[in-house]
Amino acid sequence: MALKRGLSSVGVHRNITSGSLFPIVILVLFSVLAPLVFFVGRGLYISDQNSVQSGYTKQNVDWRERLALQSIKSLFSKEVIDAVTTSTADLGPLSLDSFRKGNLSASWKVIGVETSVEDDATSQSNQKATDSKQEMSQIKEGRLLDDDHSSDTPAKLLRRQLRDNRRGKRAAELVQQDNEATLKLENAAIERSKAVDSAVLGRYNIWRKEFENDNSDSTVRLMRDQIVMAQVYVSIAKMKNKLDLQQELQIRLKESQRAVGESTVDADLPHSAPEKIKTMGQVLSKAREQLYDCKLVTGKLRAMLQTSEEQVRSLKKQSTFLSQLAAKTIPNAIHCLSMHLTIEYYLLPVEKRKFPRSENLENPNLYHYALFSDNVLAASVVVNSTIMNAKDPSKHVFHLVTDKLNFGAMNMWFLLNPPGKATIHVENVDEFKWLNSSYCPVLRQLETAAMKEYYFKADNPTKSASSNLKYRNPKYLSMLNHLRFYLPQVYPKLNKILFLDDDIVVQKDLTGLWSVDLHGKVNGAVETCGESFHRFDKYLNFSNPHISRNFDPNACGWAYGMNMFDLEEWIKRDITGIYHKWQNMNEDRTLWKLGTLPPGLITFYGLTHPLEKSWHVLGLGYNPSVDKKEIEHAAVIHYNGNMKPWLELAMTKYRSYWTKYIKYDHPYIRSCNLSE
């Protein structure tokens, strides 16, 4: 209305002087110019914001400014435009940032600023918005300066070029650092995976580069998951009397179970497996629609899990028992060999049962070996491997002791297969009349009712009878296992003897062991304390005061299997007497469980000299990760553990070291179907 009145006044009063028209012209100009400048400034500001985010080039940004200037020039004179430009340059570009955020509508958003229309905004959010505005203002001003090249001096252009170069170089450095860091992490993960050595048969590691098929069992796992859910819904369907659905689930369940069978990878599945998965999925979807109840399904799965855990524990216990039984049982083929040899031995005339070179048996200047075994084939490997790797076999003497059952077979084997120029002698432990219950504590304990109950009563309810199955072993009833504590009594004329177990293989000449200085110790053995379970506290009961007062729980254990014994020092220190003392104290088995290593650790405590580890490498009967280089450089390798090389459960990767010393073309071996 004011504008209309102004225009009408101009039309009526034409005689008004030109001086009175100047304020009106100024009013008209500002009433039109102010809104126009506001919207032009807003357009420029938004354009600047978009250029900051998307990185538009100067040509994409300036077209709006040029269009606005052309429109303004058509409306106003040059003086007015210069005045507006001067004001804008002094105050900076018009922006919504000049308004208080509290006065903005919720639909107005300023890029880079968290806009809030609530009066109770916290000071923390206001500070964050202020910081963001300052940052955006700095970016905007820098971009505007960069975009305005019309008035740049050469110095400004050089600075801008240097700044762009620095930005590009920094961006390239950041990208390179990121790539290098990622590559470094990947290589480190791969190296760590290669350093991990699992103590189980086979390895499975998806981090290895050579692992190509990382989903080789995905279909098998899917089918097994479907089987589990089908079993759950079968139970629920039966509970809710959905007999038709129950029958359908059972049919599909049997089909899937037959398809999976014993498969562990997808390649083992039949071609019909995908169709079985599809059909089972349809039935499970139907069952879910009709039967799903979260609490009920969870309860069924928990019950199935508990049942599976109980089955695993039971099977594990059964497997342990059976593996122990298999490890201590002579295979039929070896039993057959022993029987054939025994028959042939007792058919021989008495004069042909003698071994040559019996004068060497008590010569202390020769290399003497003690071998106690009831396994003909195992004993033959020990003797053959020792002789084949000896520099001078004629200086080696083997003292074999076996039981009454295998005495004929052991003699006959070595009569048929003499060890070259070496000397051999076989004895029967049952003919050692001095080894009786009045002298030997172990024999006396074996005759007690408690020990007989421990070994022979199948339904023994005691905890000790149901645990530690490996100690409930028939070999502990045989004095062959305890004869190692009576070496000076068995061989009174010798001053040194090398004790060998029958589950070892000799790979190098052993004569160097007789020149090792034991430094006054009785026993020379390889220590096994590299791992915690080979220390004293794993074999002895340190809760007993007799044990805790006399021994260090962290003392290193050592290995039976290849031991150099100084029999002269043995007699001086009364080693057998020490053994008897501790064996009598352990009649109720409170100091240690049955076995020969724990009393050996006690008897030779402080009297064992450590040998260099390459003399004796252990673990081939239980550890699949023994280093191949260690095996090949070892003088003696030992199959300690349950996986003996003459058993079917032996580890095939180590078995060839043992089998190469067996003559499989021997007629007795062929007749008993012994094969590699």
PDB file of C-alpha atoms in Angstrom, residues 17 35 58 127 149 161 189 197 203 345 412 493 500 573 590 617:
ATOM      1  CA  THR A  17      11.018  19.206  -7.425  1.00  0.00           C
ATOM      2  CA  PRO A  35      15.029  -9.474  -1.547  1.00  0.00           C
ATOM      3  CA  LYS A  58      35.223 -23.764 -11.499  1.00  0.00           C
ATOM      4  CA  GLN A 127      29.589 -26.405  20.503  1.00  0.00           C
ATOM      5  CA  HIS A 149      41.070 -16.714 -10.590  1.00  0.00           C
ATOM      6  CA  GLN A 161      49.631 -24.870  -7.316  1.00  0.00           C
ATOM      7  CA  ALA A 189      48.169 -63.571   9.677  1.00  0.00           C
ATOM      8  CA  ASP A 197      51.548 -76.791  14.623  1.00  0.00           C
ATOM      9  CA  ARG A 203      45.410 -79.913   9.718  1.00  0.00           C
ATOM     10  CA  TYR A 345      62.418-124.791  18.560  1.00  0.00           C
ATOM     11  CA  MET A 412      64.404-120.053  17.308  1.00  0.00           C
ATOM     12  CA  LYS A 493      80.352-109.238  35.526  1.00  0.00           C
ATOM     13  CA  LEU A 500      66.955-100.595  25.011  1.00  0.00           C
ATOM     14  CA  ARG A 573      75.044 -96.181  45.566  1.00  0.00           C
ATOM     15  CA  THR A 590      49.537 -93.156  47.100  1.00  0.00           C
ATOM     16  CA  VAL A 617      64.082 -88.853  19.693  1.00  0.00           C
TER      17      VAL A 617
END
